[in-house]
mmCIF file of C-alpha atoms in Angstrom:
data_model
loop_
_atom_site.group_PDB
_atom_site.id
_atom_site.type_symbol
_atom_site.label_atom_id
_atom_site.label_comp_id
_atom_site.label_asym_id
_atom_site.label_seq_id
_atom_site.Cartn_x
_atom_site.Cartn_y
_atom_site.Cartn_z
ATOM 1 C CA ASP O 1 3.383 -4.760 18.330
ATOM 2 C CA THR O 2 0.936 -2.535 17.776
ATOM 3 C CA GLY O 3 -1.099 -3.942 14.904
ATOM 4 C CA VAL O 4 -1.052 -3.797 11.046
ATOM 5 C CA SER O 5 0.302 -0.810 9.810
ATOM 6 C CA GLN O 6 -0.471 0.855 6.372
ATOM 7 C CA ASP O 7 1.504 3.655 4.680
ATOM 8 C CA PRO O 8 0.384 6.031 2.977
ATOM 9 C CA ARG O 9 -2.927 6.633 4.797
ATOM 10 C CA HIS O 10 -4.235 8.580 2.013
ATOM 11 C CA LYS O 11 -2.798 9.144 -1.736
ATOM 12 C CA ILE O 12 -4.376 11.313 -4.516
ATOM 13 C CA THR O 13 -2.399 10.392 -7.857
ATOM 14 C CA LYS O 14 -3.114 11.503 -11.489
ATOM 15 C CA ARG O 15 -4.585 8.879 -14.123
ATOM 16 C CA GLY O 16 -1.958 6.889 -15.514
ATOM 17 C CA GLN O 17 0.475 7.176 -12.533
ATOM 18 C CA ASN O 18 1.770 4.091 -10.499
ATOM 19 C CA VAL O 19 1.263 3.987 -7.168
ATOM 20 C CA THR O 20 2.748 1.877 -4.253
ATOM 21 C CA PHE O 21 1.170 1.016 -1.031
ATOM 22 C CA ARG O 22 3.060 -0.623 1.889
ATOM 23 C CA CYS O 23 1.526 -2.897 4.570
ATOM 24 C CA ASP O 24 3.363 -4.062 7.532
ATOM 25 C CA PRO O 25 1.526 -7.058 9.458
ATOM 26 C CA ILE O 26 1.598 -8.230 13.008
ATOM 27 C CA SER O 27 5.074 -9.856 13.013
ATOM 28 C CA GLU O 28 4.166 -13.380 14.193
ATOM 29 C CA HIS O 29 1.545 -13.470 11.582
ATOM 30 C CA ASN O 30 2.310 -15.914 8.567
ATOM 31 C CA ARG O 31 -0.859 -14.799 6.668
ATOM 32 C CA LEU O 32 -1.212 -11.405 4.793
ATOM 33 C CA TYR O 33 -4.263 -10.548 2.740
ATOM 34 C CA TRP O 34 -5.318 -7.423 0.586
ATOM 35 C CA TYR O 35 -8.872 -6.161 0.103
ATOM 36 C CA ARG O 36 -10.258 -3.335 -1.809
ATOM 37 C CA GLN O 37 -13.417 -1.452 -0.588
ATOM 38 C CA THR O 38 -15.367 1.103 -2.324
ATOM 39 C CA LEU O 39 -18.239 3.258 -0.339
ATOM 40 C CA GLY O 40 -21.168 1.250 0.746
ATOM 41 C CA GLN O 41 -19.720 -2.146 -0.045
ATOM 42 C CA GLY O 42 -18.014 -4.655 1.861
ATOM 43 C CA PRO O 43 -14.152 -5.435 1.539
ATOM 44 C CA GLU O 44 -13.260 -7.320 -1.730
ATOM 45 C CA PHE O 45 -10.672 -9.885 -1.737
ATOM 46 C CA LEU O 46 -7.606 -9.151 -3.653
ATOM 47 C CA THR O 47 -4.814 -11.888 -3.002
ATOM 48 C CA TYR O 48 -3.153 -13.460 0.132
ATOM 49 C CA PHE O 49 0.052 -14.681 0.924
ATOM 50 C CA GLN O 50 1.331 -17.324 3.215
ATOM 51 C CA ASN O 51 4.945 -16.360 4.170
ATOM 52 C CA GLU O 52 6.496 -15.121 1.169
ATOM 53 C CA ALA O 53 4.186 -17.203 -1.529
ATOM 54 C CA GLN O 54 1.192 -15.544 -2.819
ATOM 55 C CA LEU O 55 -1.254 -18.367 -2.835
ATOM 56 C CA GLU O 56 -4.164 -16.945 -4.409
ATOM 57 C CA LYS O 57 -5.343 -13.979 -6.492
ATOM 58 C CA SER O 58 -9.036 -12.672 -7.359
ATOM 59 C CA ARG O 59 -10.126 -12.068 -10.747
ATOM 60 C CA LEU O 60 -10.400 -8.509 -9.703
ATOM 61 C CA LEU O 61 -6.811 -8.172 -9.709
ATOM 62 C CA SER O 62 -6.056 -7.138 -13.387
ATOM 63 C CA ASP O 63 -2.473 -7.305 -14.710
ATOM 64 C CA ARG O 64 -1.931 -3.671 -13.525
ATOM 65 C CA PHE O 65 -1.861 -4.865 -10.046
ATOM 66 C CA SER O 66 0.973 -6.837 -8.249
ATOM 67 C CA ALA O 67 1.642 -7.760 -4.710
ATOM 68 C CA GLU O 68 4.900 -8.815 -3.514
ATOM 69 C CA ARG O 69 5.903 -10.101 0.301
ATOM 70 C CA PRO O 70 9.520 -10.158 0.121
ATOM 71 C CA LYS O 71 11.044 -12.645 3.036
ATOM 72 C CA GLY O 72 7.520 -12.851 4.146
ATOM 73 C CA SER O 73 7.340 -9.799 6.388
ATOM 74 C CA PHE O 74 5.994 -6.305 5.005
ATOM 75 C CA SER O 75 4.041 -6.402 1.860
ATOM 76 C CA THR O 76 3.468 -3.880 -1.025
ATOM 77 C CA LEU O 77 0.754 -3.567 -3.513
ATOM 78 C CA GLU O 78 1.654 -1.615 -6.515
ATOM 79 C CA ILE O 79 -0.934 -0.330 -9.331
ATOM 80 C CA GLN O 80 0.263 0.661 -12.731
ATOM 81 C CA ARG O 81 -1.351 3.168 -15.077
ATOM 82 C CA THR O 82 -3.945 3.869 -12.459
ATOM 83 C CA GLU O 83 -7.609 4.709 -13.592
ATOM 84 C CA GLN O 84 -10.487 6.484 -11.826
ATOM 85 C CA GLY O 85 -12.038 3.069 -10.856
ATOM 86 C CA ASP O 86 -9.284 2.240 -8.945
ATOM 87 C CA SER O 87 -10.270 4.559 -6.455
ATOM 88 C CA ALA O 88 -11.274 3.143 -3.213
ATOM 89 C CA MET O 89 -9.937 2.111 0.235
ATOM 90 C CA TYR O 90 -7.079 -0.834 0.050
ATOM 91 C CA LEU O 91 -6.853 -2.701 3.226
ATOM 92 C CA CYS O 92 -4.391 -5.077 4.401
ATOM 93 C CA ALA O 93 -4.791 -7.866 6.866
ATOM 94 C CA SER O 94 -2.719 -10.473 8.479
ATOM 95 C CA SER O 95 -3.583 -13.776 10.431
ATOM 96 C CA LEU O 96 -2.576 -16.888 11.812
ATOM 97 C CA GLU O 97 -4.141 -20.057 10.344
ATOM 98 C CA ASP O 98 -7.511 -19.088 11.414
ATOM 99 C CA ARG O 99 -10.107 -16.555 10.377
ATOM 100 C CA ARG O 100 -9.404 -13.897 13.102
ATOM 101 C CA TYR O 101 -7.905 -11.273 10.929
ATOM 102 C CA THR O 102 -6.379 -8.032 12.014
ATOM 103 C CA PHE O 103 -7.072 -5.191 9.735
ATOM 104 C CA GLY O 104 -4.982 -2.065 9.132
ATOM 105 C CA SER O 105 -6.686 1.422 9.023
ATOM 106 C CA GLY O 106 -6.111 0.984 5.023
ATOM 107 C CA THR O 107 -4.980 3.594 2.405
ATOM 108 C CA ARG O 108 -7.242 5.258 0.722
ATOM 109 C CA LEU O 109 -6.531 5.753 -2.824
ATOM 110 C CA THR O 110 -8.253 8.947 -5.235
ATOM 111 C CA VAL O 111 -7.337 8.877 -8.684
ATOM 112 C CA VAL O 112 -8.204 12.257 -10.252
ATOM 113 C CA LEU P 1 -18.477 -20.843 0.252
ATOM 114 C CA ALA P 2 -21.704 -20.835 2.013
ATOM 115 C CA LYS P 3 -24.040 -17.620 1.378
ATOM 116 C CA THR P 4 -25.010 -15.379 4.395
ATOM 117 C CA THR P 5 -28.245 -13.085 4.360
ATOM 118 C CA GLN P 6 -28.249 -10.380 6.985
ATOM 119 C CA PRO P 7 -30.402 -7.156 7.315
ATOM 120 C CA ILE P 8 -29.312 -4.321 5.443
ATOM 121 C CA SER P 9 -29.932 -1.833 8.069
ATOM 122 C CA MET P 10 -31.009 -1.506 11.774
ATOM 123 C CA ASP P 11 -31.837 0.995 14.425
ATOM 124 C CA SER P 12 -31.771 0.659 17.830
ATOM 125 C CA TYR P 13 -31.597 2.874 21.017
ATOM 126 C CA GLU P 14 -28.813 3.380 23.529
ATOM 127 C CA GLY P 15 -28.934 0.828 26.476
ATOM 128 C CA GLN P 16 -30.788 -1.507 24.461
ATOM 129 C CA GLU P 17 -29.758 -5.220 23.608
ATOM 130 C CA VAL P 18 -29.395 -5.417 19.721
ATOM 131 C CA ASN P 19 -29.851 -8.684 17.922
ATOM 132 C CA ILE P 20 -28.626 -9.108 14.400
ATOM 133 C CA THR P 21 -29.680 -12.540 12.581
ATOM 134 C CA CYS P 22 -27.510 -14.116 9.946
ATOM 135 C CA SER P 23 -29.004 -16.811 7.536
ATOM 136 C CA HIS P 24 -26.621 -19.372 6.197
ATOM 137 C CA ASN P 25 -29.057 -21.989 4.971
ATOM 138 C CA ASN P 26 -26.147 -24.032 2.907
ATOM 139 C CA ILE P 27 -23.258 -24.009 5.801
ATOM 140 C CA ALA P 28 -21.044 -27.045 5.662
ATOM 141 C CA THR P 29 -20.148 -29.136 8.437
ATOM 142 C CA ASN P 30 -16.469 -27.693 8.820
ATOM 143 C CA ASP P 31 -17.623 -24.218 8.555
ATOM 144 C CA TYR P 32 -17.127 -21.543 11.413
ATOM 145 C CA ILE P 33 -19.202 -18.384 11.925
ATOM 146 C CA THR P 34 -17.337 -15.160 12.401
ATOM 147 C CA TRP P 35 -18.463 -11.482 13.017
ATOM 148 C CA TYR P 36 -16.785 -8.367 12.369
ATOM 149 C CA GLN P 37 -17.249 -5.005 13.058
ATOM 150 C CA GLN P 38 -16.505 -1.835 10.716
ATOM 151 C CA PHE P 39 -16.655 1.909 11.616
ATOM 152 C CA PRO P 40 -15.987 4.457 9.044
ATOM 153 C CA SER P 41 -12.480 4.934 7.657
ATOM 154 C CA GLN P 42 -11.339 1.657 9.307
ATOM 155 C CA GLY P 43 -10.604 -1.818 8.854
ATOM 156 C CA PRO P 44 -13.229 -4.509 10.024
ATOM 157 C CA ARG P 45 -12.434 -5.678 13.284
ATOM 158 C CA PHE P 46 -12.819 -9.368 14.680
ATOM 159 C CA ILE P 47 -15.692 -9.608 17.125
ATOM 160 C CA ILE P 48 -16.672 -13.039 17.629
ATOM 161 C CA GLN P 49 -16.204 -16.563 16.185
ATOM 162 C CA GLY P 50 -18.136 -19.992 16.767
ATOM 163 C CA TYR P 51 -19.208 -23.189 15.557
ATOM 164 C CA LYS P 52 -22.350 -24.236 17.543
ATOM 165 C CA THR P 53 -24.384 -23.463 20.555
ATOM 166 C CA LYS P 54 -23.475 -19.926 22.300
ATOM 167 C CA VAL P 55 -19.967 -18.092 22.388
ATOM 168 C CA THR P 56 -19.803 -15.155 24.673
ATOM 169 C CA ASN P 57 -16.887 -12.475 25.201
ATOM 170 C CA GLU P 58 -16.227 -9.380 26.595
ATOM 171 C CA VAL P 59 -17.995 -7.662 23.550
ATOM 172 C CA ALA P 60 -20.698 -10.030 22.281
ATOM 173 C CA SER P 61 -22.484 -13.422 22.231
ATOM 174 C CA LEU P 62 -23.263 -15.442 19.578
ATOM 175 C CA PHE P 63 -26.140 -17.706 19.602
ATOM 176 C CA ILE P 64 -25.947 -20.592 17.098
ATOM 177 C CA PRO P 65 -29.125 -23.181 16.678
ATOM 178 C CA ALA P 66 -28.552 -26.980 16.410
ATOM 179 C CA ASP P 67 -29.407 -26.923 12.735
ATOM 180 C CA ARG P 68 -26.325 -24.172 12.027
ATOM 181 C CA LYS P 69 -28.414 -22.671 9.462
ATOM 182 C CA SER P 70 -28.647 -19.166 11.173
ATOM 183 C CA SER P 71 -26.703 -17.222 13.742
ATOM 184 C CA THR P 72 -27.277 -14.373 15.988
ATOM 185 C CA LEU P 73 -25.028 -11.695 16.862
ATOM 186 C CA SER P 74 -26.153 -10.196 20.286
ATOM 187 C CA LEU P 75 -24.774 -6.776 21.561
ATOM 188 C CA PRO P 76 -25.779 -6.177 25.297
ATOM 189 C CA ARG P 77 -26.832 -2.446 26.237
ATOM 190 C CA VAL P 78 -25.491 -0.537 23.203
ATOM 191 C CA SER P 79 -24.297 2.836 23.211
ATOM 192 C CA LEU P 80 -23.728 5.426 20.399
ATOM 193 C CA SER P 81 -20.259 4.145 19.746
ATOM 194 C CA ASP P 82 -21.580 0.919 18.797
ATOM 195 C CA THR P 83 -23.125 2.356 15.193
ATOM 196 C CA ALA P 84 -21.099 0.441 12.596
ATOM 197 C CA VAL P 85 -21.470 -2.041 9.740
ATOM 198 C CA TYR P 86 -21.588 -5.918 11.076
ATOM 199 C CA TYR P 87 -20.451 -8.440 8.807
ATOM 200 C CA CYS P 88 -21.471 -12.202 9.147
ATOM 201 C CA LEU P 89 -19.170 -14.574 7.637
ATOM 202 C CA VAL P 90 -19.429 -18.232 6.983
ATOM 203 C CA GLY P 91 -16.563 -20.629 5.653
ATOM 204 C CA GLU P 92 -13.386 -22.473 6.225
ATOM 205 C CA ASP P 93 -11.368 -21.268 3.186
ATOM 206 C CA ASP P 94 -8.218 -19.549 3.481
ATOM 207 C CA LYS P 95 -9.747 -16.276 2.791
ATOM 208 C CA ILE P 96 -12.679 -14.509 3.835
ATOM 209 C CA ILE P 97 -15.352 -13.220 1.745
ATOM 210 C CA PHE P 98 -17.401 -10.229 2.906
ATOM 211 C CA GLY P 99 -20.877 -9.412 1.829
ATOM 212 C CA LYS P 100 -22.596 -5.978 2.262
ATOM 213 C CA GLY P 101 -23.226 -6.229 6.222
ATOM 214 C CA THR P 102 -25.806 -4.866 8.557
ATOM 215 C CA ARG P 103 -25.413 -1.045 9.178
ATOM 216 C CA LEU P 104 -26.566 -0.514 12.697
ATOM 217 C CA HIS P 105 -27.468 2.949 13.858
ATOM 218 C CA ILE P 106 -27.461 3.733 17.552
ATOM 219 C CA LEU P 107 -29.986 6.714 18.156
ATOM 220 C CA PRO P 108 -29.519 8.607 21.748
#
Protein backbone atom coordinates (compact mmCIF):
# COMPACT_ATOMS: atom_id res chain seq x y z
CA ASP A 1 0.00 0.00 0.00
CA THR A 2 1.47 3.31 -1.07
CA GLY A 3 -0.51 5.62 1.18
CA VAL A 4 -3.59 7.78 0.76
CA SER A 5 -4.52 8.55 -2.84
CA GLN A 6 -6.66 11.46 -3.96
CA ASP A 7 -8.11 12.03 -7.38
CA PRO A 8 -8.01 14.36 -9.22
CA ARG A 9 -4.97 16.38 -8.13
CA HIS A 10 -6.35 19.51 -9.73
CA LYS A 11 -9.85 20.55 -10.75
CA ILE A 12 -10.97 23.76 -12.43
CA THR A 13 -14.69 24.26 -12.63
CA LYS A 14 -17.12 26.99 -13.44
CA ARG A 15 -19.22 28.50 -10.70
CA GLY A 16 -22.48 26.61 -10.30
CA GLN A 17 -21.12 23.27 -11.48
CA ASN A 18 -20.95 20.15 -9.32
CA VAL A 19 -17.64 18.46 -8.56
CA THR A 20 -16.74 15.16 -6.93
CA PHE A 21 -13.43 14.16 -5.39
CA ARG A 22 -12.29 10.68 -4.49
CA CYS A 23 -10.07 9.46 -1.68
CA ASP A 24 -8.59 5.98 -1.34
CA PRO A 25 -7.29 5.49 2.21
CA ILE A 26 -4.73 3.06 3.51
CA SER A 27 -6.58 -0.24 3.38
CA GLU A 28 -6.31 -1.21 7.03
CA HIS A 29 -7.30 2.24 8.32
CA ASN A 30 -10.86 2.37 9.60
CA ARG A 31 -11.02 6.15 9.97
CA LEU A 32 -11.18 8.62 7.10
CA TYR A 33 -11.16 12.41 7.34
CA TRP A 34 -11.78 15.31 4.98
CA TYR A 35 -10.15 18.70 5.50
CA ARG A 36 -10.10 21.93 3.50
CA GLN A 37 -7.13 24.26 3.38
CA THR A 38 -6.81 27.76 1.98
CA LEU A 39 -3.61 29.67 1.42
CA GLY A 40 -1.77 30.56 4.60
CA GLN A 41 -4.18 28.70 6.86
CA GLY A 42 -4.02 25.35 8.58
CA PRO A 43 -6.31 22.57 7.38
CA GLU A 44 -9.93 22.95 8.52
CA PHE A 45 -11.82 19.85 9.59
CA LEU A 46 -14.87 19.03 7.45
CA THR A 47 -16.04 15.54 8.33
CA TYR A 48 -14.91 12.07 9.29
CA PHE A 49 -15.95 8.45 8.98
CA GLN A 50 -15.36 5.40 11.06
CA ASN A 51 -15.77 2.54 8.62
CA GLU A 52 -18.86 3.50 6.61
CA ALA A 53 -20.48 5.64 9.31
CA GLN A 54 -20.15 9.41 9.06
CA LEU A 55 -19.63 10.36 12.70
CA GLU A 56 -19.19 14.12 12.58
CA LYS A 57 -19.68 17.02 10.22
CA SER A 58 -18.28 20.49 10.74
CA ARG A 59 -20.58 23.50 10.65
CA LEU A 60 -18.32 24.59 7.78
CA LEU A 61 -19.93 21.87 5.70
CA SER A 62 -22.94 23.51 4.12
CA ASP A 63 -25.82 21.62 2.55
CA ARG A 64 -24.00 21.83 -0.77
CA PHE A 65 -21.34 19.45 0.53
CA SER A 66 -21.89 15.74 0.91
CA ALA A 67 -19.49 12.94 1.69
CA GLU A 68 -19.88 9.21 1.49
CA ARG A 69 -17.81 6.17 2.30
CA PRO A 70 -19.64 3.14 0.95
CA LYS A 71 -18.53 -0.18 2.38
CA GLY A 72 -15.99 1.60 4.54
CA SER A 73 -13.39 1.75 1.80
CA PHE A 74 -12.89 4.75 -0.52
CA SER A 75 -14.71 8.02 0.06
CA THR A 76 -16.15 10.73 -2.14
CA LEU A 77 -16.71 14.40 -1.39
CA GLU A 78 -19.21 16.17 -3.62
CA ILE A 79 -19.75 19.90 -3.82
CA GLN A 80 -22.92 21.02 -5.55
CA ARG A 81 -23.41 24.43 -7.15
CA THR A 82 -19.81 25.44 -6.54
CA GLU A 83 -19.01 28.99 -5.47
CA GLN A 84 -15.76 30.91 -5.74
CA GLY A 85 -15.34 30.61 -1.98
CA ASP A 86 -15.08 26.85 -2.38
CA SER A 87 -11.68 27.27 -4.06
CA ALA A 88 -9.22 25.49 -1.78
CA MET A 89 -7.12 22.38 -1.33
CA TYR A 90 -9.26 19.45 -0.19
CA LEU A 91 -7.27 16.99 1.87
CA CYS A 92 -8.15 13.45 2.82
CA ALA A 93 -6.52 11.54 5.65
CA SER A 94 -6.89 8.11 7.14
CA SER A 95 -5.87 6.55 10.43
CA LEU A 96 -6.37 3.78 12.87
CA GLU A 97 -7.89 4.79 16.19
CA ASP A 98 -5.07 7.13 17.11
CA ARG A 99 -4.02 10.63 16.11
CA ARG A 100 -1.37 9.57 13.60
CA TYR A 101 -3.04 10.57 10.39
CA THR A 102 -1.70 9.81 6.94
CA PHE A 103 -2.72 12.54 4.52
CA GLY A 104 -3.03 12.41 0.77
CA SER A 105 -1.56 15.07 -1.48
CA GLY A 106 -4.93 16.76 -1.84
CA THR A 107 -7.19 17.95 -4.63
CA ARG A 108 -6.78 21.60 -5.54
CA LEU A 109 -10.11 23.07 -6.58
CA THR A 110 -10.33 26.33 -8.49
CA VAL A 111 -13.79 27.77 -9.13
CA VAL A 112 -13.86 30.37 -11.90
CA LEU B 1 -9.89 21.05 22.83
CA ALA B 2 -6.81 22.63 24.34
CA LYS B 3 -5.71 25.81 22.59
CA THR B 4 -2.13 25.94 21.36
CA THR B 5 0.12 28.91 20.75
CA GLN B 6 3.25 28.70 18.65
CA PRO B 7 5.40 31.26 16.83
CA ILE B 8 4.08 32.32 13.45
CA SER B 9 7.47 32.02 11.79
CA MET B 10 11.12 31.20 12.45
CA ASP B 11 14.33 31.41 10.45
CA SER B 12 17.42 29.28 10.94
CA TYR B 13 20.52 28.19 9.07
CA GLU B 14 21.52 24.87 7.62
CA GLY B 15 23.26 22.62 10.12
CA GLN B 16 21.71 24.30 13.15
CA GLU B 17 19.43 22.70 15.71
CA VAL B 18 15.96 24.23 15.61
CA ASN B 19 13.60 24.27 18.57
CA ILE B 20 9.96 25.21 18.12
CA THR B 21 8.02 25.71 21.33
CA CYS B 22 4.27 25.31 21.65
CA SER B 23 2.24 26.54 24.62
CA HIS B 24 -0.85 24.61 25.71
CA ASN B 25 -1.75 25.91 29.16
CA ASN B 26 -5.11 24.16 29.42
CA ILE B 27 -3.96 20.72 28.32
CA ALA B 28 -6.14 17.98 29.78
CA THR B 29 -4.93 14.91 31.62
CA ASN B 30 -5.65 12.54 28.74
CA ASP B 31 -4.35 14.81 25.96
CA TYR B 32 -1.43 13.78 23.80
CA ILE B 33 0.83 16.26 22.00
CA THR B 34 1.35 15.68 18.30
CA TRP B 35 3.41 17.51 15.69
CA TYR B 36 2.90 17.54 11.95
CA GLN B 37 5.02 18.94 9.11
CA GLN B 38 3.60 20.32 5.88
CA PHE B 39 5.40 21.17 2.66
CA PRO B 40 3.77 23.37 0.00
CA SER B 41 1.14 21.58 -2.09
CA GLN B 42 1.28 18.47 0.09
CA GLY B 43 -0.79 17.15 2.96
CA PRO B 44 0.59 17.34 6.51
CA ARG B 45 2.90 14.55 7.62
CA PHE B 46 3.00 13.09 11.13
CA ILE B 47 6.36 13.77 12.81
CA ILE B 48 6.15 12.80 16.45
CA GLN B 49 3.76 12.31 19.35
CA GLY B 50 4.26 12.26 23.09
CA TYR B 51 2.56 12.43 26.45
CA LYS B 52 5.33 13.39 28.87
CA THR B 53 9.13 13.69 29.24
CA LYS B 54 11.02 13.06 26.03
CA VAL B 55 10.30 11.20 22.84
CA THR B 56 12.82 10.73 20.05
CA ASN B 57 12.55 9.22 16.61
CA GLU B 58 14.61 9.32 13.44
CA VAL B 59 13.26 12.74 12.51
CA ALA B 60 12.92 14.79 15.69
CA SER B 61 12.75 14.93 19.46
CA LEU B 62 9.86 16.13 21.55
CA PHE B 63 10.49 17.56 24.99
CA ILE B 64 7.59 17.86 27.41
CA PRO B 65 8.13 19.35 30.90
CA ALA B 66 6.49 17.87 33.96
CA ASP B 67 3.59 20.35 33.98
CA ARG B 68 2.89 19.59 30.28
CA LYS B 69 1.84 23.19 29.66
CA SER B 70 4.28 23.48 26.81
CA SER B 71 6.29 21.28 24.49
CA THR B 72 9.32 21.77 22.28
CA LEU B 73 9.91 20.13 18.93
CA SER B 74 13.63 19.81 18.26
CA LEU B 75 14.98 19.28 14.76
CA PRO B 76 18.70 18.38 14.76
CA ARG B 77 21.02 19.76 12.08
CA VAL B 78 18.37 21.13 9.76
CA SER B 79 18.75 21.30 6.00
CA LEU B 80 17.05 23.40 3.35
CA SER B 81 14.51 20.60 2.89
CA ASP B 82 13.23 21.16 6.43
CA THR B 83 11.65 24.43 5.28
CA ALA B 84 7.97 23.79 5.99
CA VAL B 85 5.06 24.62 8.26
CA TYR B 86 5.05 22.79 11.60
CA TYR B 87 1.80 22.26 13.50
CA CYS B 88 1.46 21.52 17.21
CA LEU B 89 -1.75 19.70 18.12
CA VAL B 90 -3.12 18.79 21.52
CA GLY B 91 -6.16 16.72 22.39
CA GLU B 92 -7.71 13.31 22.54
CA ASP B 93 -10.77 13.89 20.39
CA ASP B 94 -11.50 11.73 17.41
CA LYS B 95 -10.56 14.58 15.09
CA ILE B 96 -7.53 16.86 15.10
CA ILE B 97 -7.87 20.61 14.78
CA PHE B 98 -5.04 22.51 13.15
CA GLY B 99 -3.95 26.05 14.00
CA LYS B 100 -1.86 28.21 11.68
CA GLY B 101 1.38 26.49 12.58
CA THR B 102 4.95 27.80 12.53
CA ARG B 103 6.54 28.61 9.17
CA LEU B 104 10.15 27.48 9.43
CA HIS B 105 12.51 28.90 6.84
CA ILE B 106 15.98 27.38 6.60
CA LEU B 107 18.64 29.61 5.06
CA PRO B 108 21.83 28.39 3.38
